[in-house]
Coordinates of C-alpha atoms in Angstrom, one line a residue:
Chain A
X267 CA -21.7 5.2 -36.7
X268 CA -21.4 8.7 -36.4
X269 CA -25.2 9.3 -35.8
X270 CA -24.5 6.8 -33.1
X271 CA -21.3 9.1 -31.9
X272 CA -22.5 12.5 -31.6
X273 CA -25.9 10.4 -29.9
X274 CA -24.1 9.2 -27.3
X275 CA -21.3 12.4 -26.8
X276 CA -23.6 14.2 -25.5
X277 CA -25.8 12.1 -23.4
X278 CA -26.5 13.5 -20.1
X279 CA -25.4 10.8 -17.6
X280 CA -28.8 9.2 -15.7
X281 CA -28.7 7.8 -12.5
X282 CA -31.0 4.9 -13.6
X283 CA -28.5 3.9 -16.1
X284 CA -25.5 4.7 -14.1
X285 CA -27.0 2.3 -11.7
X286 CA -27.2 -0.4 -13.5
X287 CA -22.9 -0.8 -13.6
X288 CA -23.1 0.0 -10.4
X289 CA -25.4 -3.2 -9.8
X290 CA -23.2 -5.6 -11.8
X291 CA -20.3 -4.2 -9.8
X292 CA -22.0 -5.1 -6.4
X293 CA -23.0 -8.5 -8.2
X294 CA -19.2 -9.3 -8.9
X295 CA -18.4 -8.3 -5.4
X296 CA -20.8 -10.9 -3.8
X297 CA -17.8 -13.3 -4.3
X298 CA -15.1 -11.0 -3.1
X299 CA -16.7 -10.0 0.0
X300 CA -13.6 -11.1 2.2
X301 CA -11.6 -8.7 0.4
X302 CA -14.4 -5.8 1.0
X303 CA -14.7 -6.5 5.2
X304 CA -10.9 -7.0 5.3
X305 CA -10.5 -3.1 3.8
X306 CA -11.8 -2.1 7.4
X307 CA -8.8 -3.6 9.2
X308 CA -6.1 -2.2 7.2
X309 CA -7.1 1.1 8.9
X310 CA -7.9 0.1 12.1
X311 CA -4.3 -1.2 12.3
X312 CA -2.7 2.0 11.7
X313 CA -5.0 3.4 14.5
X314 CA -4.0 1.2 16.6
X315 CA -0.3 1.1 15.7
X316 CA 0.2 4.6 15.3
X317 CA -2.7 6.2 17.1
X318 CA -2.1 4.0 20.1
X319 CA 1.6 2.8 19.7
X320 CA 3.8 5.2 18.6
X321 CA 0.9 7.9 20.6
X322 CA 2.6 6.2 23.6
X323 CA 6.1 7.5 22.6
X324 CA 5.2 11.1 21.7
X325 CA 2.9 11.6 24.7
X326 CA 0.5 14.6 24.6
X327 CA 2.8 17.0 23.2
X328 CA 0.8 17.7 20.1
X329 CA -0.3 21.5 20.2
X330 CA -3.0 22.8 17.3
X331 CA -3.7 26.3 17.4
X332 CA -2.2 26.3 21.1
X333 CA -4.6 23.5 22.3
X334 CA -2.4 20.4 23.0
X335 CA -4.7 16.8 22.0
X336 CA -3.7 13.3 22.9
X337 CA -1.6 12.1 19.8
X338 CA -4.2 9.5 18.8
X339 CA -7.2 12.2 18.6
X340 CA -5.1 14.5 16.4
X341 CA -3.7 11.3 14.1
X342 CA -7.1 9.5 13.6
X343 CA -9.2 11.7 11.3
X344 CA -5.7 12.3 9.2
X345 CA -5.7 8.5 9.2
X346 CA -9.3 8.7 8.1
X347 CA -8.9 11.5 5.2
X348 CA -5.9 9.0 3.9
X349 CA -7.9 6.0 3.7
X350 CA -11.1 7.8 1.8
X351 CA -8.2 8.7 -0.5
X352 CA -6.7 5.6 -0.9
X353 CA -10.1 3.7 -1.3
X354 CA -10.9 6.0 -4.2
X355 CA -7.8 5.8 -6.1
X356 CA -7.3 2.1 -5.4
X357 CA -11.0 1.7 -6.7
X358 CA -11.3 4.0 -9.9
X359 CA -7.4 4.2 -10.7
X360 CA -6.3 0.1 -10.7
X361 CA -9.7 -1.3 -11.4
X362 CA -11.1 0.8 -13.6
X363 CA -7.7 0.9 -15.8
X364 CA -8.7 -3.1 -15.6
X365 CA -11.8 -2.6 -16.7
X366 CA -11.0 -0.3 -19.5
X367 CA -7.7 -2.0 -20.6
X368 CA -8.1 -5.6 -19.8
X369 CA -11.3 -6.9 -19.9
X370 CA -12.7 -4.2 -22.1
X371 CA -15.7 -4.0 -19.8
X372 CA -16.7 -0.5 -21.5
X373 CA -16.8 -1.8 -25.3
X374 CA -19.4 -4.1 -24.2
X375 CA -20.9 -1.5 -21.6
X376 CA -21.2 0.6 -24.7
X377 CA -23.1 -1.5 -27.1
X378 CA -26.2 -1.0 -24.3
X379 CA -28.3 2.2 -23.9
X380 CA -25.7 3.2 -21.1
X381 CA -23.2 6.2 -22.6
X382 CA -19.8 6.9 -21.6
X383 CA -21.3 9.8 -19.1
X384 CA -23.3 7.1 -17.3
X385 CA -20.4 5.0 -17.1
X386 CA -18.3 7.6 -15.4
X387 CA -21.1 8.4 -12.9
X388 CA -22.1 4.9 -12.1
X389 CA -17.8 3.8 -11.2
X390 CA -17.0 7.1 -8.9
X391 CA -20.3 6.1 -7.4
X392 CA -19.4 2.4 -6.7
X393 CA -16.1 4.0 -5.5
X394 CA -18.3 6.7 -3.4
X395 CA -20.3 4.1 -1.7
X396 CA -17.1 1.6 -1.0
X397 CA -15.6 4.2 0.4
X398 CA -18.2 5.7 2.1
X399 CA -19.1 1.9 4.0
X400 CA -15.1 2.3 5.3
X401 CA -15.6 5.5 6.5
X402 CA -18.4 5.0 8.4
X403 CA -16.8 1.9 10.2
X404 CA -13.8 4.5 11.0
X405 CA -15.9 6.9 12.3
X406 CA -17.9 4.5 14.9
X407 CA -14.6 2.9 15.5
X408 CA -13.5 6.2 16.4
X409 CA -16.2 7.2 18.7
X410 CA -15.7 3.7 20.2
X411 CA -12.1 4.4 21.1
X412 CA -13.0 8.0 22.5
X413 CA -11.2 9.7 19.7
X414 CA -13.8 11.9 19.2
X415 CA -14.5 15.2 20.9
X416 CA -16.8 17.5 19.7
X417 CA -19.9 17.1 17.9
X418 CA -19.4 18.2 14.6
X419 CA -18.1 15.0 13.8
X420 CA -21.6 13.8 12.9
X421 CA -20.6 15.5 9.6
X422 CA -17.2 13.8 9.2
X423 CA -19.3 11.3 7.2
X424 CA -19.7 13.8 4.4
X425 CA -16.8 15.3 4.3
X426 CA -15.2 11.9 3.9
X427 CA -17.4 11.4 1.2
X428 CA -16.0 14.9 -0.4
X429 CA -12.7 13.5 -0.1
X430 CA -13.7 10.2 -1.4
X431 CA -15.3 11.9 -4.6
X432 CA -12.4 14.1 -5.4
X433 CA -9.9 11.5 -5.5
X434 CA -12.4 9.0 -7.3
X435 CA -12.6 11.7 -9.9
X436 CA -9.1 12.6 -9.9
X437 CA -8.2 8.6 -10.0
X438 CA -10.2 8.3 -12.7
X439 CA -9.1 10.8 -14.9
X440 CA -5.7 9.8 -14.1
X441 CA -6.5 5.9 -15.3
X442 CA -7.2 7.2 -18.8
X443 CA -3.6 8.6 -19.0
X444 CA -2.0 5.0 -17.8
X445 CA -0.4 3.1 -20.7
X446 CA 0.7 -0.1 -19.3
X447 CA 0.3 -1.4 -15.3
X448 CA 4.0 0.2 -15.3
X449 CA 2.5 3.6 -14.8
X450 CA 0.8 2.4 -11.7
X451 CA 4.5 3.1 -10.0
X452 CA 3.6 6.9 -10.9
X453 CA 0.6 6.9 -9.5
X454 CA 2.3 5.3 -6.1
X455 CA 4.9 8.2 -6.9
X456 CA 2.1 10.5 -6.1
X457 CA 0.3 9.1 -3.4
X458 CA 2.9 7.8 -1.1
X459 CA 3.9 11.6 -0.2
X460 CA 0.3 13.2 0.0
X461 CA 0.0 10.2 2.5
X462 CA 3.2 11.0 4.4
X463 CA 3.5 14.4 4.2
X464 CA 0.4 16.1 4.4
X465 CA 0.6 17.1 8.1
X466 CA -1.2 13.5 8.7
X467 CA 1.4 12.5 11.2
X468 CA 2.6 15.7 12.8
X469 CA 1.2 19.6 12.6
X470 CA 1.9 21.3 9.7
X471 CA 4.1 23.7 12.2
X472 CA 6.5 21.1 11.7
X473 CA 7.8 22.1 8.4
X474 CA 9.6 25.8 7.6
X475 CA 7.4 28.1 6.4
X476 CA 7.9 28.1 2.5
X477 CA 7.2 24.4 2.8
X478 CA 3.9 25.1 4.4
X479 CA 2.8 27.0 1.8
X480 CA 3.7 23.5 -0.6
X481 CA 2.0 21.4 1.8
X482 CA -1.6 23.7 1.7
X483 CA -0.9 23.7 -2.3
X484 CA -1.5 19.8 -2.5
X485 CA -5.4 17.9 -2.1
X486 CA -4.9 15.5 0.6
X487 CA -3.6 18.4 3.2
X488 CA -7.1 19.8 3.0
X489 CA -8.5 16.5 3.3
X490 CA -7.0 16.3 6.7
X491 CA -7.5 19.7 7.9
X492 CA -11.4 19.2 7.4
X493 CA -12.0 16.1 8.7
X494 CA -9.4 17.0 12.2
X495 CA -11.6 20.4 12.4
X496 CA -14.8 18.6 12.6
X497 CA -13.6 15.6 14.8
X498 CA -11.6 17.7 17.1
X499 CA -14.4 21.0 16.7
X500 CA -11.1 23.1 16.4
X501 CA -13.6 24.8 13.4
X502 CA -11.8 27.6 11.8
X503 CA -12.2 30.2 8.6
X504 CA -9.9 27.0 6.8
X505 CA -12.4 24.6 6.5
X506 CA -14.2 26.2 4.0
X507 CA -11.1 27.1 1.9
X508 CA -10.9 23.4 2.1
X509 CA -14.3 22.5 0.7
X510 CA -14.0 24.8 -2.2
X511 CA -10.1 23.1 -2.8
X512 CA -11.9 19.4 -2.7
X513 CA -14.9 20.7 -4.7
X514 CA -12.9 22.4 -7.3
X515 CA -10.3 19.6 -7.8
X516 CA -13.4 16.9 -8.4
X517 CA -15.8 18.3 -10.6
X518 CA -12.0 19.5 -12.6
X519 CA -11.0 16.0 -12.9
X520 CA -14.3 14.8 -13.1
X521 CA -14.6 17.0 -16.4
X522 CA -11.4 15.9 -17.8
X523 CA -11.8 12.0 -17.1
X524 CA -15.4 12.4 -19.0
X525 CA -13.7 14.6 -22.1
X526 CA -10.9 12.0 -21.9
X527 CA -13.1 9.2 -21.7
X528 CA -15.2 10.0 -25.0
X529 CA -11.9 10.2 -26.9
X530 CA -10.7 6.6 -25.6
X531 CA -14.0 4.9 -26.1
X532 CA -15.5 6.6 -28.9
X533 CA -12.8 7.1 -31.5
Chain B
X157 CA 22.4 -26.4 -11.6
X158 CA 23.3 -24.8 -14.1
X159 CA 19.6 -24.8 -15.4
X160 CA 19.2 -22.7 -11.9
X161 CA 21.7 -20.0 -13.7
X162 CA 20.1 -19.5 -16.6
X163 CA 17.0 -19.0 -15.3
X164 CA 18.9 -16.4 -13.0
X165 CA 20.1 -15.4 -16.1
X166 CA 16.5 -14.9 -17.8
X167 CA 15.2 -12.7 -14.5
X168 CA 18.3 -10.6 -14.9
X169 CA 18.1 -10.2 -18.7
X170 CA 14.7 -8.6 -17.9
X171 CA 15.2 -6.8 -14.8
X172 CA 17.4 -5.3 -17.1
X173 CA 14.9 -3.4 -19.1
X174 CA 12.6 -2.8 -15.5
X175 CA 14.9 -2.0 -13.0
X176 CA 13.7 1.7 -13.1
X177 CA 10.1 1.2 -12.3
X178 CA 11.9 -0.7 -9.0
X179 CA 14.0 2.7 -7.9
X180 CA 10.9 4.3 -6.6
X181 CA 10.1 1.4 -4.1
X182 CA 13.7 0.9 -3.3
X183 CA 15.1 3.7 -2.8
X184 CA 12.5 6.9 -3.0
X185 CA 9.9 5.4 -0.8
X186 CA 12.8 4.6 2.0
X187 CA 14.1 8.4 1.9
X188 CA 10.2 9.7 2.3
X189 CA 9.1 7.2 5.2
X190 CA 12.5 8.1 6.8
X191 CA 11.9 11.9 6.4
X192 CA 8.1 11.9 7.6
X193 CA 8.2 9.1 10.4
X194 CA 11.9 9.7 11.2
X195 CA 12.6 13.2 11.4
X196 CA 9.1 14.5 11.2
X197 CA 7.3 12.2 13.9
X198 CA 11.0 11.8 15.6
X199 CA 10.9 16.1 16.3
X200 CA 7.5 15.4 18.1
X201 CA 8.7 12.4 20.4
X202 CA 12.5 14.3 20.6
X203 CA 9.8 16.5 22.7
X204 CA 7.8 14.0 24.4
X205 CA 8.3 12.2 27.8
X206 CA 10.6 9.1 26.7
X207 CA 12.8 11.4 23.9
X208 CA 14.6 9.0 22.8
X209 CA 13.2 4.7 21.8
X210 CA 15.4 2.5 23.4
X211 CA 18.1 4.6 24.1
X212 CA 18.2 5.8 20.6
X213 CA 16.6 8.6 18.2
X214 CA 13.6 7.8 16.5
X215 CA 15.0 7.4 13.2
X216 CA 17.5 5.2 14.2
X217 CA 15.2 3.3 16.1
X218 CA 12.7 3.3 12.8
X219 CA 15.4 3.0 10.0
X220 CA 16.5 -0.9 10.7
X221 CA 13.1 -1.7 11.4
X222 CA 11.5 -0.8 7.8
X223 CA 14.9 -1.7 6.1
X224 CA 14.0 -5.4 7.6
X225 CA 9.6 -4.6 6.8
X226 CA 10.6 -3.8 3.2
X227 CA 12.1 -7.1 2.4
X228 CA 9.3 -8.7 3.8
X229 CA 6.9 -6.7 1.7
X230 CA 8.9 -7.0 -1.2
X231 CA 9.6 -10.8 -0.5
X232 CA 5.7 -11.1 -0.2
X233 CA 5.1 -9.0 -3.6
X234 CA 7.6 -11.0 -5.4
X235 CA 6.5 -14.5 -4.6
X236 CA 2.7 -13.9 -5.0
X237 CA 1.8 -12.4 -8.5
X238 CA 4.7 -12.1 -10.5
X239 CA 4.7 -16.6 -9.8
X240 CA 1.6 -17.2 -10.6
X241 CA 1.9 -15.3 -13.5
X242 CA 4.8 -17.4 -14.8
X243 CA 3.2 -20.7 -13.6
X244 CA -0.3 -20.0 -15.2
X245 CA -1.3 -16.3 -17.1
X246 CA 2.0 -16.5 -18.7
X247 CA 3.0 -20.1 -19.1
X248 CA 6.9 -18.9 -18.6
X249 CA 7.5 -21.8 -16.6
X250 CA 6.4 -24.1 -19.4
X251 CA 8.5 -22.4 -21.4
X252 CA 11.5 -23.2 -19.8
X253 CA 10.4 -26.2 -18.8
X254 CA 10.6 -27.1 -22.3
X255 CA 14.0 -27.0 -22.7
X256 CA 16.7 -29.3 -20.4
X257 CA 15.7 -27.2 -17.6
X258 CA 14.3 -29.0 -14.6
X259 CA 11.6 -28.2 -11.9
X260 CA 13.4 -28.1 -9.0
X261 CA 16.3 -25.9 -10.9
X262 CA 13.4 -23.6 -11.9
X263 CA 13.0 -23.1 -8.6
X264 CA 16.4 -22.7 -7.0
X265 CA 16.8 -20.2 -9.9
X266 CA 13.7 -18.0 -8.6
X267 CA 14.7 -18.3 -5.0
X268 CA 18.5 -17.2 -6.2
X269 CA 16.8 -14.4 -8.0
X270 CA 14.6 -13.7 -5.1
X271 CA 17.9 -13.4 -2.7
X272 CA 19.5 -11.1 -5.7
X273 CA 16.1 -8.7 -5.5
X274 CA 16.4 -8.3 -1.7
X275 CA 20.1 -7.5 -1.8
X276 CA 19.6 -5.1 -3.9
X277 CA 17.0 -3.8 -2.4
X278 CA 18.5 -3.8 0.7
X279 CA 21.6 -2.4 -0.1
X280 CA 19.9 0.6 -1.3
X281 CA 17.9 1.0 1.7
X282 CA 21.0 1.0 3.5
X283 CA 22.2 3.9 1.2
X284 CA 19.2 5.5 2.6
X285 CA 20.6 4.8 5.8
X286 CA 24.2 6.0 6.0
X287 CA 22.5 9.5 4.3
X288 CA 20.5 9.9 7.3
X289 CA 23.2 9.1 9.2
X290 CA 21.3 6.4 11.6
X291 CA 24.0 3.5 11.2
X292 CA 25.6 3.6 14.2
X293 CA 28.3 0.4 13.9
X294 CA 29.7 -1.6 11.6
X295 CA 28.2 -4.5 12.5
X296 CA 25.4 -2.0 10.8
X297 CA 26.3 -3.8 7.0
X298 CA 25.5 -7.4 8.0
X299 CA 21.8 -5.7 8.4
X300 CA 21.7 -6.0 4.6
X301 CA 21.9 -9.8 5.0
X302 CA 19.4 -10.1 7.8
X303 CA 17.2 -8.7 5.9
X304 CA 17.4 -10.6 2.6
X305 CA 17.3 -13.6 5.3
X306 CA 14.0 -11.6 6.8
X307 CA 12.5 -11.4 2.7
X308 CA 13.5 -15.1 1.9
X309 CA 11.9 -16.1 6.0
X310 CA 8.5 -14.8 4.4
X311 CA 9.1 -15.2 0.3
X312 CA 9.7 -19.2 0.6
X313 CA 6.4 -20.2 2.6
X314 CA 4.8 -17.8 0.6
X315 CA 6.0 -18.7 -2.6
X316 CA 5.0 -22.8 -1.2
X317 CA 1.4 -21.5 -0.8
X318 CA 1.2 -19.9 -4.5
X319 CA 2.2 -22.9 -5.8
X320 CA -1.0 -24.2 -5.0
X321 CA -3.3 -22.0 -5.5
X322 CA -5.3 -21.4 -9.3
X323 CA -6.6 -18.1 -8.7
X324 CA -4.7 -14.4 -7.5
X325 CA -7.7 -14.7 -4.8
X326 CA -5.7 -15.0 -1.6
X327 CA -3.2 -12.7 -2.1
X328 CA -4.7 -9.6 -1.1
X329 CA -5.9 -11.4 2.2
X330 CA -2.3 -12.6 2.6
X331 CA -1.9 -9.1 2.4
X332 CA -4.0 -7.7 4.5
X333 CA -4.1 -10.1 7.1
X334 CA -0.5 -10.9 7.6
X335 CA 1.9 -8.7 6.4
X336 CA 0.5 -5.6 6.6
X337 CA -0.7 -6.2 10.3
X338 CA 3.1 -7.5 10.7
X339 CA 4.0 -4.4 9.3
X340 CA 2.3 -1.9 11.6
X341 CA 2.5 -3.9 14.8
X342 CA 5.8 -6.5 14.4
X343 CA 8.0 -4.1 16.3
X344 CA 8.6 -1.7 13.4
X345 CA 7.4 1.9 14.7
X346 CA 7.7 1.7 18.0
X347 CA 9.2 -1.8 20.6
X348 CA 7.3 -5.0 21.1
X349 CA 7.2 -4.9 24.8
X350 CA 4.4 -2.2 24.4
X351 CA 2.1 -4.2 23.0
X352 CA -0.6 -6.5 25.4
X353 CA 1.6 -9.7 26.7
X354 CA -1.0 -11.9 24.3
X355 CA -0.4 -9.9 21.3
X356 CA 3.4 -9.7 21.9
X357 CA 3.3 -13.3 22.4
X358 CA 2.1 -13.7 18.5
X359 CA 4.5 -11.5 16.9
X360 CA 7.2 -13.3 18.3
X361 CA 6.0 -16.4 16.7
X362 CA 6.5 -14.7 13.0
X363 CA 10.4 -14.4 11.6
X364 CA 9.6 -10.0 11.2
X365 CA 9.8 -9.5 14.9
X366 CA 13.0 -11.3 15.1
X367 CA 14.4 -9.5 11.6
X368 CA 13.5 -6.5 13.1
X369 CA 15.4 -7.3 16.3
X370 CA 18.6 -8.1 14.6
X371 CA 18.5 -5.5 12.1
X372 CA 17.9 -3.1 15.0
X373 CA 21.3 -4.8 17.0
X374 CA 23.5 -4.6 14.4
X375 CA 22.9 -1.2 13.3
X376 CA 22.5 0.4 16.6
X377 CA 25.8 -1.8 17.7
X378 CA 24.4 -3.8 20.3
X379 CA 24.0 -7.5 19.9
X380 CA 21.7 -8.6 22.3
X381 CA 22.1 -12.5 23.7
X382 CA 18.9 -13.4 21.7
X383 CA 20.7 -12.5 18.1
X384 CA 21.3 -16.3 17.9
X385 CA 17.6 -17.1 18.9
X386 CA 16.5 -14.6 16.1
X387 CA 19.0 -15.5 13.6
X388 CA 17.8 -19.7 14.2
X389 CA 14.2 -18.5 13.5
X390 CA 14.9 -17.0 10.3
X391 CA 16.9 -19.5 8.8
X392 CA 14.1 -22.2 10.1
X393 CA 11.1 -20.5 8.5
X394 CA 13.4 -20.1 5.3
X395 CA 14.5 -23.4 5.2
X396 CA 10.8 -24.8 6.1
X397 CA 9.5 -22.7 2.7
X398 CA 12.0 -24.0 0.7
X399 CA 11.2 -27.9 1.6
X400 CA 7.5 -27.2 1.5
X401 CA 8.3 -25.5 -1.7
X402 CA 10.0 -28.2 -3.3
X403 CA 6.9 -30.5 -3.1
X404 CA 4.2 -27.8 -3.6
X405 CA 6.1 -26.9 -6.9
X406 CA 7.3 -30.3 -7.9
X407 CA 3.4 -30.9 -8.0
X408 CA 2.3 -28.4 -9.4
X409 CA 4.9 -28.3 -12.8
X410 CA 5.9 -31.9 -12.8
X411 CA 4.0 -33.4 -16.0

């Protein structure tokens, strides 16, 4: 047993045997595919509804860096950055905790050559490539609507992907904390106000200027200032301050879910 | 009924040790959509070409809306998972069911607890309200019961279709294909009439549109001709859950 422990602690993760969870997620998923295609109209609905519908009521009064935008160009890449976050918690957070809790998915996981490394690598990449299918089908819905204008959004793709892999990280580091479904209301707690008030529905001039400061403190923020840089080409200095925020925070959390991860599966 | 009590008596006993977990949702989550979409998105539009939404602040317009699109959602929440929990990954209904308690008063006692979650829930949104200052009547406090009318409009078809169904599969569909598009588009963040003549035409078919609307009148103070109309389809689409109800869960727990 303890050969077997120290073995498998320090097992580098491999993609080949990372790939092979993500496999028998995509097998399970065959059934649920209603569930899957129906994730790309919960965002095309708050396009529509607040790009388009309340857009109507604020008119083009939105000004960034002194250049005003139509309301639905400067909402839709926020809109974008909050679904990549909400994909990749939904997926690592709720079904992972499953996964780990419930069904005890890993304990059997475990008893193959795959390591706890490999099993961390192979869920944020099934989370990576859901939420990397959504975004994509955002991003040509978004070019379909005209709300993009500048070129650079070709690499909004990516940079979703960034977004995506940091919260999948963080979501999954956060799932090994959760005691009970209870906990879930924390997690909520958590993303309900990165989702509201990371200047996703109005400039971050909004706010008073100590709160501005809170707001550029917390992940999502940076999420939305990448993504409306490249999709608007309103490219400043910022954007790489908020690579190195995203790329810090996942490979962080990405740490801590694998160090927590060996303690909860190979006690 | 007075099976229907104790089994009101049961969901209270354990709301008891969980009504914490439901203070976020209630009451936190009302104060942050109010702040953000209220005051935050109402600054911008305060600035744009209309200024105000039907003669009203955009918060004032917004609040009555989600107070009446919470108690669907929670309606929605409460009649899909935490039933077929108690019919079938629980067995709570067999439980009780074992003693002189009867199906139908095993239902009248979850609708009665239902009605009891969406007052409460209500009430506090309306907290939420009077802080932000966006009840402009009287009338404003008879939103409360429009809404719990709005959650049981939507909780009793819904909690007729769980009643037949073996698996949690539909739910999320439910959820994505009715409530949340109801939701975004039902006449919450901004009025019905700007919406394609087609698509308007839908969304007056569903009981949130017509919540919405009432809720709206009553708070702002103005009790538009059609609050009869609107009240008629919500008690309709209620009363139609609770009959199909009856036989789907007769069926379903009758031995």
């Amino acid at each position: 047993m303890i050969a077997v422990l120290g073995r498998r602690s320090f097992q580098v993760p491999a993609v080949r045997r990372a790939g092979h969870l993500v496999e028998r997620n995509a097998i399970l998923q065959r059934r649920g595919w209603p569930v899957i295609v129906s994730g790309f109209v919960e965002p095309l609905l708050y396009l529509l509804a607040i790009g388009f519908g309340v857009g109507a009521l604020v008119g083009s009064t939105v000004t960034v860096n002194g250049h005003p935008l139509r309301y639905a160009v400067f909402v839709a890449p926020a809109l974008m950055a909050s679904s990549a976050m909400n994909g990749a918690i939904f997926e690592t957070a709720f079904n992972f905790f499953y996964k780990l809790k419930y069904v005890k998915l890993y304990d059997a996981v475990l008893a193959t050559p795959l390591g706890v490394a490999d099993i961390a690598l192979g869920e944020i990449s099934w989370a990576l490539m859901r939420g990397t299918l959504y975004a994509l089908g955002f991003i040509v819905l978004m070019v379909a609507l005209g709300l993009v204008i500048s070129p650079w959004a070709l690499v909004a793709l990516p940079a979703a992907m960034l977004i995506g892999f940091s919260f999948a990280a963080v979501g999954t580091a956060a799932s090994t904390f959760v005691r009970t479904y209870q906990d879930f209301d924390l997690v909520l707690t958590v993303l309900i106000p990165l989702f509201l008030f990371s200047a996703t529905f109005y400039p971050i001039t909004v706010y008073p200027g100590a709160l501005q400061v809170v707001v550029q403190l917390t992940p999502l923020y940076h999420g939305v200032d990448l993504l409306r840089s490249l999709t608007t080409g309103m490219i400043g200095p910022s954007i790489l301050l908020d690579i190195a925020y995203l790329v810090i925070l996942g490979a962080a959390a990405l740490a801590l879910a694998a160090t927590r991860l060996e303690r909860l599966l190979l006690k | 009924m007075t099976g229907a009590l104790r089994v009101l008596e049961h969901h209270l006993l354990v709301y008891r040790r969980t009504w914490k977990g439901s203070l976020f949702t209630s009451f936190v989550s009302p104060v942050l959509f109010l702040t953000a979409m209220g005051l935050g998105l109402g600054s911008l539009i305060s600035r744009g070409p209309v200024r105000t939404v039907d003669g009203v602040s955009y918060v004032a317009f917004l609040a009555p809306g989600l107070l009446a699109a919470t108690a669907m959602q929670s309606a929605f929440v409460e009649t899909t998972y935490p039933i077929m929990a108690r019919m079938q990954w629980l067995r709570t209904y067999d439980g009780m069911l074992a003693t002189p308690i009867r199906v139908l008063e095993v239902l009248a006692g979850e609708f009665g607890w239902l009605a009891v979650r969406l007052a409460l829930g209500s009430s506090a949104f309306f907290l939420v309200m009077l802080l932000f200052g966006t009840v402009q009547s009287g009338l404003g406090l008879l939103a409360i019961v429009v809404a719990v009318l709005t959650g049981l409009a939507f909780g009793a078809p819904i909690f007729a279709f769980t009643a037949t169904q073996r698996t949690d599969n539909s739910f999320a569909l439910i959820g994505r294909l009715f409530i949340t598009p109801l939701f975004l588009l039902g006449g919450v963040f901004f009025p019905i009439h700007q919406l394609p003549q087609f698509v308007q035409g839908i969304a007056w078919l569903t009981p949130l549109a017509h919540g919405v609307a009432l809720a709206r009148g009553l708070s702002v103070g103005v009790l538009a001709p059609a609050a009869g109309i609107h009240l008629l389809v919500l008690l309709v689409y209620a009363a139609a859950g609770v009959v199909a109800a009856r036989i789907t869960f007769r069926r379903r727990l009758a031995p």
